[in-house]
């Protein structure tokens, strides 16, 4: 773990060697998480990502809480910190015609132009797909929005955050019980990260298509579409007759051990027989009440749970799951945050990256590592997220050849920062 640099060091990544997306360049007009997670993944695979942020407060994810402060005392929120490793930040006012021209000038120097504003916003600014394609026909343009840009939809004008599309996917209602309110955002930003993953897949496919044809295209990702794809059980099981949140006859529940809860899944008869043996109830395999999978569900509370939890009461979660796993039964402990941080698997897979704080707090910020491991590609050293506008001058000079005086004039007019 670790970024290998001090809090005040440059965020410019070391030129990569031998990674899959070496040479791919991404110009990202992005904010919050749905697109930034995707471009961060591309950066981890070798892409050079330049992030365009508005002057002032920058990406709205910087204003999220909890937060730390950068060396100039500006807020850098948790949403920003976990989605922008290894990028460069350029501040451009897109509402100023000169800012628009800067982006149009930069676009042909990049393979991918990405945005996640509300549907239609980039088009109104003169930076939609048609505008970019006019100056860069080979560019891959990707949009991530709540409800998409390319197909008429009654929700097209609505703003959306992850919990909104998660609710609309049906998964909240499927999991809600009785008159309880829905559990909002039960797994974090599923709507954001789901859309980000589909955006990354779309970008890679479009780049492959360009390799063959020489032409770019428009990749349009709707967050709601992405969550419907990830919560496939809602509509699929409904269509097959399951109503009121049913997931089919199987054991898929939480059980209490001596030190907390664990989850196990049993959906096959041979696994049920193994479970019966592990918990000391071999007679279950001959019990007519438990002869079918529906019987397992019907008698979960009066027969199965008391026996399973009676067996587990003498064991920790880890011991119970180890015994079940040794018998070929899938089970895992319900871990708290501190336990996840200390978990040996997480450490072995380097799934947490330490971002040193720049405001004097000793505890580093922990953000998820790269879950994509490739045998023929070296892991990319992680670099902290950029400070707001940290690379504005360097990018405008290096990419567009602007002089220091020209950049200073733009800065004085509020076009860049």
mmCIF file of C-alpha atoms in Angstrom, residues 62-388:
data_model
loop_
_atom_site.group_PDB
_atom_site.id
_atom_site.type_symbol
_atom_site.label_atom_id
_atom_site.label_comp_id
_atom_site.label_asym_id
_atom_site.label_seq_id
_atom_site.Cartn_x
_atom_site.Cartn_y
_atom_site.Cartn_z
ATOM 1 C CA UNK A 62 -14.246 18.178 -3.645
ATOM 2 C CA UNK A 63 -17.016 19.713 -1.521
ATOM 3 C CA UNK A 64 -18.181 16.369 -0.101
ATOM 4 C CA UNK A 65 -17.802 15.423 3.554
ATOM 5 C CA UNK A 66 -15.828 14.103 5.325
ATOM 6 C CA UNK A 67 -12.899 16.040 3.912
ATOM 7 C CA UNK A 68 -9.305 17.094 4.407
ATOM 8 C CA UNK A 69 -7.669 20.333 3.307
ATOM 9 C CA UNK A 70 -5.014 20.749 0.637
ATOM 10 C CA UNK A 71 -1.776 22.733 1.156
ATOM 11 C CA UNK A 72 -3.691 25.961 0.423
ATOM 12 C CA UNK A 73 -6.424 25.186 2.925
ATOM 13 C CA UNK A 74 -9.059 24.244 0.336
ATOM 14 C CA UNK A 75 -11.467 21.384 1.034
ATOM 15 C CA UNK A 76 -10.790 18.041 -0.642
ATOM 16 C CA UNK A 77 -13.734 15.744 0.056
ATOM 17 C CA UNK A 78 -13.901 11.974 0.355
ATOM 18 C CA UNK A 79 -15.753 11.533 -2.951
ATOM 19 C CA UNK A 80 -12.970 13.334 -4.791
ATOM 20 C CA UNK A 81 -10.152 11.584 -2.950
ATOM 21 C CA UNK A 82 -11.280 8.074 -3.833
ATOM 22 C CA UNK A 83 -11.988 8.688 -7.527
ATOM 23 C CA UNK A 84 -9.111 10.778 -8.893
ATOM 24 C CA UNK A 85 -5.809 9.042 -8.253
ATOM 25 C CA UNK A 86 -3.172 9.648 -10.902
ATOM 26 C CA UNK A 87 -4.974 12.403 -12.832
ATOM 27 C CA UNK A 88 -3.986 15.953 -13.751
ATOM 28 C CA UNK A 89 -6.245 18.913 -13.002
ATOM 29 C CA UNK A 90 -6.873 21.842 -15.346
ATOM 30 C CA UNK A 91 -9.321 24.625 -14.402
ATOM 31 C CA UNK A 92 -11.303 26.007 -17.335
ATOM 32 C CA UNK A 93 -14.500 28.058 -17.296
ATOM 33 C CA UNK A 94 -16.636 26.259 -19.883
ATOM 34 C CA UNK A 95 -19.270 28.986 -19.803
ATOM 35 C CA UNK A 96 -16.793 31.460 -21.287
ATOM 36 C CA UNK A 97 -16.465 31.121 -25.099
ATOM 37 C CA UNK A 98 -12.695 31.244 -24.723
ATOM 38 C CA UNK A 99 -12.873 28.314 -22.319
ATOM 39 C CA UNK A 100 -14.927 26.376 -24.832
ATOM 40 C CA UNK A 101 -12.325 27.083 -27.506
ATOM 41 C CA UNK A 102 -9.577 25.801 -25.217
ATOM 42 C CA UNK A 103 -11.391 22.494 -24.827
ATOM 43 C CA UNK A 104 -12.038 22.238 -28.569
ATOM 44 C CA UNK A 105 -8.355 22.907 -29.083
ATOM 45 C CA UNK A 106 -7.353 20.203 -26.612
ATOM 46 C CA UNK A 107 -9.815 17.565 -27.862
ATOM 47 C CA UNK A 108 -7.917 16.431 -31.005
ATOM 48 C CA UNK A 109 -4.889 15.650 -28.845
ATOM 49 C CA UNK A 110 -6.859 13.068 -26.845
ATOM 50 C CA UNK A 111 -8.286 9.663 -27.729
ATOM 51 C CA UNK A 112 -11.259 9.875 -25.374
ATOM 52 C CA UNK A 113 -13.387 12.870 -24.424
ATOM 53 C CA UNK A 114 -15.594 12.070 -21.445
ATOM 54 C CA UNK A 115 -18.324 13.988 -19.626
ATOM 55 C CA UNK A 116 -20.972 13.330 -16.985
ATOM 56 C CA UNK A 117 -23.044 16.477 -16.803
ATOM 57 C CA UNK A 118 -26.823 16.397 -16.810
ATOM 58 C CA UNK A 119 -28.165 15.190 -20.143
ATOM 59 C CA UNK A 120 -27.840 17.855 -22.819
ATOM 60 C CA UNK A 121 -25.669 20.210 -20.761
ATOM 61 C CA UNK A 122 -22.530 19.751 -22.865
ATOM 62 C CA UNK A 123 -24.511 20.217 -26.069
ATOM 63 C CA UNK A 124 -25.828 23.541 -24.782
ATOM 64 C CA UNK A 125 -22.260 24.614 -24.034
ATOM 65 C CA UNK A 126 -21.180 23.748 -27.569
ATOM 66 C CA UNK A 127 -19.151 20.757 -26.363
ATOM 67 C CA UNK A 128 -21.503 17.912 -27.254
ATOM 68 C CA UNK A 129 -20.568 14.922 -29.365
ATOM 69 C CA UNK A 130 -21.273 16.708 -32.652
ATOM 70 C CA UNK A 131 -19.049 19.637 -31.641
ATOM 71 C CA UNK A 132 -16.156 17.381 -30.671
ATOM 72 C CA UNK A 133 -16.583 15.119 -33.708
ATOM 73 C CA UNK A 134 -16.398 18.165 -35.987
ATOM 74 C CA UNK A 135 -12.832 18.853 -34.822
ATOM 75 C CA UNK A 136 -11.859 15.279 -33.956
ATOM 76 C CA UNK A 137 -13.671 12.588 -35.989
ATOM 77 C CA UNK A 138 -11.498 9.846 -34.484
ATOM 78 C CA UNK A 139 -12.351 10.819 -30.925
ATOM 79 C CA UNK A 140 -14.312 8.483 -28.681
ATOM 80 C CA UNK A 141 -16.888 10.554 -26.809
ATOM 81 C CA UNK A 142 -18.457 9.030 -23.708
ATOM 82 C CA UNK A 143 -21.339 10.496 -21.703
ATOM 83 C CA UNK A 144 -22.527 9.253 -18.328
ATOM 84 C CA UNK A 145 -25.827 10.688 -17.102
ATOM 85 C CA UNK A 146 -28.802 9.614 -15.053
ATOM 86 C CA UNK A 147 -31.016 8.640 -17.971
ATOM 87 C CA UNK A 148 -28.941 8.913 -21.138
ATOM 88 C CA UNK A 149 -28.563 11.336 -24.011
ATOM 89 C CA UNK A 150 -29.379 9.468 -27.196
ATOM 90 C CA UNK A 151 -32.893 8.053 -26.673
ATOM 91 C CA UNK A 152 -35.983 10.096 -25.695
ATOM 92 C CA UNK A 153 -37.040 9.283 -22.130
ATOM 93 C CA UNK A 154 -39.560 10.905 -19.765
ATOM 94 C CA UNK A 155 -36.784 11.294 -17.215
ATOM 95 C CA UNK A 156 -34.255 12.974 -19.498
ATOM 96 C CA UNK A 157 -34.414 16.384 -17.805
ATOM 97 C CA UNK A 158 -34.076 15.087 -14.266
ATOM 98 C CA UNK A 159 -30.905 15.253 -12.180
ATOM 99 C CA UNK A 160 -29.803 11.949 -10.695
ATOM 100 C CA UNK A 161 -27.505 10.654 -8.009
ATOM 101 C CA UNK A 162 -26.778 7.002 -7.308
ATOM 102 C CA UNK A 163 -29.587 6.399 -4.763
ATOM 103 C CA UNK A 164 -32.175 7.841 -7.178
ATOM 104 C CA UNK A 165 -31.451 5.330 -9.930
ATOM 105 C CA UNK A 166 -30.963 2.545 -7.412
ATOM 106 C CA UNK A 167 -34.499 3.188 -6.139
ATOM 107 C CA UNK A 168 -35.860 3.295 -9.687
ATOM 108 C CA UNK A 169 -34.223 -0.046 -10.514
ATOM 109 C CA UNK A 170 -36.617 -1.806 -8.128
ATOM 110 C CA UNK A 171 -33.997 -3.209 -5.770
ATOM 111 C CA UNK A 172 -34.959 -1.024 -2.804
ATOM 112 C CA UNK A 173 -38.599 -2.072 -2.987
ATOM 113 C CA UNK A 174 -37.626 -5.695 -3.507
ATOM 114 C CA UNK A 175 -35.594 -5.678 -0.291
ATOM 115 C CA UNK A 176 -37.947 -3.499 1.772
ATOM 116 C CA UNK A 177 -40.002 -5.242 4.441
ATOM 117 C CA UNK A 178 -43.443 -4.314 5.771
ATOM 118 C CA UNK A 179 -43.920 -0.627 6.432
ATOM 119 C CA UNK A 180 -40.209 0.000 6.953
ATOM 120 C CA UNK A 181 -38.750 2.782 4.796
ATOM 121 C CA UNK A 182 -36.282 1.677 2.128
ATOM 122 C CA UNK A 183 -32.637 1.299 3.110
ATOM 123 C CA UNK A 184 -31.080 4.028 0.948
ATOM 124 C CA UNK A 185 -27.603 3.480 -0.536
ATOM 125 C CA UNK A 186 -27.099 0.148 1.278
ATOM 126 C CA UNK A 187 -23.882 -0.644 -0.601
ATOM 127 C CA UNK A 188 -22.528 2.833 -1.245
ATOM 128 C CA UNK A 189 -22.631 4.264 -4.738
ATOM 129 C CA UNK A 190 -23.781 1.217 -6.708
ATOM 130 C CA UNK A 191 -25.407 3.520 -9.264
ATOM 131 C CA UNK A 192 -22.180 5.448 -9.764
ATOM 132 C CA UNK A 193 -19.706 2.597 -9.881
ATOM 133 C CA UNK A 194 -22.019 0.417 -11.968
ATOM 134 C CA UNK A 195 -22.277 3.176 -14.573
ATOM 135 C CA UNK A 196 -18.519 3.733 -14.379
ATOM 136 C CA UNK A 197 -17.752 0.103 -15.133
ATOM 137 C CA UNK A 198 -20.052 0.056 -18.155
ATOM 138 C CA UNK A 199 -18.512 3.346 -19.316
ATOM 139 C CA UNK A 200 -15.026 1.834 -19.114
ATOM 140 C CA UNK A 201 -16.163 -1.225 -21.080
ATOM 141 C CA UNK A 202 -17.773 1.025 -23.693
ATOM 142 C CA UNK A 203 -14.628 3.115 -24.042
ATOM 143 C CA UNK A 204 -12.420 0.060 -24.501
ATOM 144 C CA UNK A 205 -14.790 -1.379 -27.109
ATOM 145 C CA UNK A 206 -14.931 1.943 -28.965
ATOM 146 C CA UNK A 207 -11.142 2.195 -28.980
ATOM 147 C CA UNK A 208 -10.944 -1.312 -30.428
ATOM 148 C CA UNK A 209 -13.507 -0.320 -33.078
ATOM 149 C CA UNK A 210 -11.401 2.747 -33.900
ATOM 150 C CA UNK A 211 -8.331 0.548 -34.304
ATOM 151 C CA UNK A 212 -10.196 -1.233 -37.115
ATOM 152 C CA UNK A 213 -12.098 1.633 -38.732
ATOM 153 C CA UNK A 214 -10.184 4.776 -37.771
ATOM 154 C CA UNK A 215 -13.455 6.335 -36.609
ATOM 155 C CA UNK A 216 -14.620 7.499 -33.226
ATOM 156 C CA UNK A 217 -18.160 7.206 -31.898
ATOM 157 C CA UNK A 218 -20.539 8.242 -29.141
ATOM 158 C CA UNK A 219 -20.724 5.963 -26.081
ATOM 159 C CA UNK A 220 -23.880 6.822 -24.111
ATOM 160 C CA UNK A 221 -24.247 5.397 -20.589
ATOM 161 C CA UNK A 222 -27.350 5.905 -18.449
ATOM 162 C CA UNK A 223 -26.977 5.263 -14.728
ATOM 163 C CA UNK A 224 -30.471 3.780 -14.527
ATOM 164 C CA UNK A 225 -29.692 1.349 -17.349
ATOM 165 C CA UNK A 226 -26.527 0.300 -15.555
ATOM 166 C CA UNK A 227 -28.274 -0.372 -12.257
ATOM 167 C CA UNK A 228 -31.089 -2.297 -13.949
ATOM 168 C CA UNK A 229 -28.379 -4.491 -15.464
ATOM 169 C CA UNK A 230 -26.750 -5.010 -12.058
ATOM 170 C CA UNK A 231 -30.020 -5.655 -10.214
ATOM 171 C CA UNK A 232 -31.107 -8.179 -12.805
ATOM 172 C CA UNK A 233 -32.902 -10.355 -10.262
ATOM 173 C CA UNK A 234 -35.646 -7.741 -9.836
ATOM 174 C CA UNK A 235 -37.188 -8.008 -13.284
ATOM 175 C CA UNK A 236 -35.964 -11.498 -14.152
ATOM 176 C CA UNK A 237 -37.437 -13.167 -11.072
ATOM 177 C CA UNK A 238 -40.602 -11.055 -11.329
ATOM 178 C CA UNK A 239 -41.089 -12.331 -14.872
ATOM 179 C CA UNK A 240 -40.753 -15.886 -13.586
ATOM 180 C CA UNK A 241 -43.505 -15.536 -11.021
ATOM 181 C CA UNK A 242 -41.742 -14.395 -7.855
ATOM 182 C CA UNK A 243 -43.506 -11.477 -6.193
ATOM 183 C CA UNK A 244 -43.120 -9.394 -3.038
ATOM 184 C CA UNK A 245 -39.328 -9.590 -2.958
ATOM 185 C CA UNK A 246 -38.988 -13.335 -3.334
ATOM 186 C CA UNK A 247 -35.565 -14.591 -4.460
ATOM 187 C CA UNK A 248 -36.419 -18.237 -4.868
ATOM 188 C CA UNK A 249 -36.216 -21.176 -2.460
ATOM 189 C CA UNK A 250 -32.721 -21.178 -1.021
ATOM 190 C CA UNK A 251 -30.913 -20.422 2.212
ATOM 191 C CA UNK A 252 -29.429 -16.961 1.748
ATOM 192 C CA UNK A 253 -29.487 -15.456 5.204
ATOM 193 C CA UNK A 254 -27.467 -14.115 8.075
ATOM 194 C CA UNK A 255 -26.795 -16.142 11.227
ATOM 195 C CA UNK A 256 -25.345 -15.200 14.591
ATOM 196 C CA UNK A 257 -22.043 -16.558 15.896
ATOM 197 C CA UNK A 258 -20.360 -15.848 19.236
ATOM 198 C CA UNK A 259 -18.904 -12.515 18.067
ATOM 199 C CA UNK A 260 -21.344 -11.290 15.433
ATOM 200 C CA UNK A 261 -23.046 -12.246 12.198
ATOM 201 C CA UNK A 262 -22.084 -14.321 9.193
ATOM 202 C CA UNK A 263 -23.867 -15.060 5.911
ATOM 203 C CA UNK A 264 -24.153 -18.382 4.156
ATOM 204 C CA UNK A 265 -25.763 -19.527 0.925
ATOM 205 C CA UNK A 266 -27.138 -22.993 0.281
ATOM 206 C CA UNK A 267 -29.065 -23.578 -2.921
ATOM 207 C CA UNK A 268 -28.304 -27.206 -3.798
ATOM 208 C CA UNK A 269 -29.323 -30.437 -2.114
ATOM 209 C CA UNK A 270 -25.755 -31.703 -1.797
ATOM 210 C CA UNK A 271 -24.755 -28.483 -0.055
ATOM 211 C CA UNK A 272 -27.714 -28.789 2.317
ATOM 212 C CA UNK A 273 -26.546 -32.298 3.230
ATOM 213 C CA UNK A 274 -23.080 -30.936 3.960
ATOM 214 C CA UNK A 275 -24.564 -28.145 6.097
ATOM 215 C CA UNK A 276 -26.537 -30.718 8.064
ATOM 216 C CA UNK A 277 -23.351 -32.647 8.737
ATOM 217 C CA UNK A 278 -21.317 -29.601 9.776
ATOM 218 C CA UNK A 279 -23.884 -28.388 12.323
ATOM 219 C CA UNK A 280 -24.448 -31.899 13.714
ATOM 220 C CA UNK A 281 -27.922 -32.494 12.301
ATOM 221 C CA UNK A 282 -27.505 -35.363 9.798
ATOM 222 C CA UNK A 283 -31.152 -36.310 10.373
ATOM 223 C CA UNK A 284 -32.185 -33.269 8.324
ATOM 224 C CA UNK A 285 -31.504 -35.198 5.122
ATOM 225 C CA UNK A 286 -34.292 -37.654 6.031
ATOM 226 C CA UNK A 287 -36.728 -35.092 7.445
ATOM 227 C CA UNK A 288 -39.741 -34.808 5.095
ATOM 228 C CA UNK A 289 -40.200 -31.183 6.117
ATOM 229 C CA UNK A 290 -36.770 -30.408 4.623
ATOM 230 C CA UNK A 291 -36.992 -32.643 1.567
ATOM 231 C CA UNK A 292 -37.400 -29.686 -0.809
ATOM 232 C CA UNK A 293 -35.722 -26.321 -1.165
ATOM 233 C CA UNK A 294 -39.014 -24.649 -0.358
ATOM 234 C CA UNK A 295 -39.055 -26.655 2.842
ATOM 235 C CA UNK A 296 -35.719 -25.123 3.849
ATOM 236 C CA UNK A 297 -37.251 -21.662 3.534
ATOM 237 C CA UNK A 298 -40.517 -22.622 5.235
ATOM 238 C CA UNK A 299 -38.671 -24.044 8.226
ATOM 239 C CA UNK A 300 -35.784 -21.616 8.378
ATOM 240 C CA UNK A 301 -36.899 -19.961 11.591
ATOM 241 C CA UNK A 302 -38.320 -22.896 13.524
ATOM 242 C CA UNK A 303 -35.840 -25.628 12.541
ATOM 243 C CA UNK A 304 -32.737 -24.431 10.711
ATOM 244 C CA UNK A 305 -31.857 -21.174 12.448
ATOM 245 C CA UNK A 306 -31.971 -22.500 16.019
ATOM 246 C CA UNK A 307 -29.696 -25.389 15.076
ATOM 247 C CA UNK A 308 -27.259 -23.360 12.988
ATOM 248 C CA UNK A 309 -26.993 -20.590 15.567
ATOM 249 C CA UNK A 310 -26.772 -23.129 18.386
ATOM 250 C CA UNK A 311 -23.779 -24.686 16.637
ATOM 251 C CA UNK A 312 -22.228 -21.283 15.858
ATOM 252 C CA UNK A 313 -22.735 -19.935 19.390
ATOM 253 C CA UNK A 314 -19.523 -21.675 20.452
ATOM 254 C CA UNK A 315 -17.572 -20.276 17.490
ATOM 255 C CA UNK A 316 -16.386 -16.936 16.222
ATOM 256 C CA UNK A 317 -17.550 -15.787 12.815
ATOM 257 C CA UNK A 318 -14.155 -16.702 11.390
ATOM 258 C CA UNK A 319 -14.258 -20.194 12.887
ATOM 259 C CA UNK A 320 -17.799 -20.837 11.706
ATOM 260 C CA UNK A 321 -17.028 -19.693 8.163
ATOM 261 C CA UNK A 322 -13.797 -21.713 8.092
ATOM 262 C CA UNK A 323 -15.687 -24.878 9.078
ATOM 263 C CA UNK A 324 -18.396 -24.238 6.504
ATOM 264 C CA UNK A 325 -15.846 -23.396 3.821
ATOM 265 C CA UNK A 326 -13.919 -26.607 4.520
ATOM 266 C CA UNK A 327 -17.136 -28.492 3.754
ATOM 267 C CA UNK A 328 -17.588 -26.636 0.472
ATOM 268 C CA UNK A 329 -20.320 -24.319 1.752
ATOM 269 C CA UNK A 330 -20.031 -20.639 0.826
ATOM 270 C CA UNK A 331 -20.025 -18.452 3.944
ATOM 271 C CA UNK A 332 -18.482 -15.177 5.006
ATOM 272 C CA UNK A 333 -18.392 -12.977 8.117
ATOM 273 C CA UNK A 334 -20.130 -9.608 8.290
ATOM 274 C CA UNK A 335 -17.140 -7.331 8.884
ATOM 275 C CA UNK A 336 -16.988 -3.830 10.251
ATOM 276 C CA UNK A 337 -14.864 -1.095 8.692
ATOM 277 C CA UNK A 338 -11.917 -1.605 11.028
ATOM 278 C CA UNK A 339 -11.983 -5.350 10.330
ATOM 279 C CA UNK A 340 -11.968 -4.797 6.560
ATOM 280 C CA UNK A 341 -8.958 -2.513 6.904
ATOM 281 C CA UNK A 342 -7.111 -5.193 8.899
ATOM 282 C CA UNK A 343 -8.209 -8.161 6.774
ATOM 283 C CA UNK A 344 -5.286 -10.293 5.487
ATOM 284 C CA UNK A 345 -6.913 -10.833 2.076
ATOM 285 C CA UNK A 346 -7.281 -7.079 1.602
ATOM 286 C CA UNK A 347 -3.607 -6.624 2.457
ATOM 287 C CA UNK A 348 -2.447 -9.498 0.244
ATOM 288 C CA UNK A 349 -4.354 -8.137 -2.745
ATOM 289 C CA UNK A 350 -3.263 -4.536 -2.018
ATOM 290 C CA UNK A 351 -6.883 -3.414 -2.131
ATOM 291 C CA UNK A 352 -6.385 -0.329 0.017
ATOM 292 C CA UNK A 353 -4.215 2.614 -0.991
ATOM 293 C CA UNK A 354 -2.977 5.108 1.563
ATOM 294 C CA UNK A 355 -3.238 8.758 0.540
ATOM 295 C CA UNK A 356 -1.193 10.847 3.007
ATOM 296 C CA UNK A 357 -3.132 13.786 4.399
ATOM 297 C CA UNK A 358 -1.898 17.286 3.725
ATOM 298 C CA UNK A 359 -3.461 18.877 6.798
ATOM 299 C CA UNK A 360 -1.404 17.408 9.601
ATOM 300 C CA UNK A 361 -3.651 14.440 10.430
ATOM 301 C CA UNK A 362 -1.566 11.306 10.930
ATOM 302 C CA UNK A 363 -4.141 8.763 9.764
ATOM 303 C CA UNK A 364 -3.885 8.522 5.950
ATOM 304 C CA UNK A 365 -7.009 8.482 3.830
ATOM 305 C CA UNK A 366 -7.752 4.954 2.621
ATOM 306 C CA UNK A 367 -9.196 4.482 -0.855
ATOM 307 C CA UNK A 368 -9.863 1.234 -2.733
ATOM 308 C CA UNK A 369 -7.047 -0.150 -4.845
ATOM 309 C CA UNK A 370 -7.297 -1.456 -8.388
ATOM 310 C CA UNK A 371 -9.322 -4.693 -8.519
ATOM 311 C CA UNK A 372 -8.057 -5.493 -12.046
ATOM 312 C CA UNK A 373 -4.927 -7.637 -11.815
ATOM 313 C CA UNK A 374 -3.180 -8.652 -15.032
ATOM 314 C CA UNK A 375 -0.360 -11.175 -15.231
ATOM 315 C CA UNK A 376 1.481 -9.446 -18.093
ATOM 316 C CA UNK A 377 1.040 -5.847 -16.938
ATOM 317 C CA UNK A 378 2.884 -4.292 -14.004
ATOM 318 C CA UNK A 379 0.771 -2.583 -11.389
ATOM 319 C CA UNK A 380 0.834 1.175 -11.705
ATOM 320 C CA UNK A 381 2.251 3.113 -8.795
ATOM 321 C CA UNK A 382 -0.543 5.134 -7.250
ATOM 322 C CA UNK A 383 -0.311 8.936 -7.183
ATOM 323 C CA UNK A 384 -2.440 11.194 -5.054
ATOM 324 C CA UNK A 385 -5.389 13.096 -6.522
ATOM 325 C CA UNK A 386 -4.429 16.473 -7.995
ATOM 326 C CA UNK A 387 -4.865 19.758 -6.202
ATOM 327 C CA UNK A 388 -7.374 22.026 -7.903
#
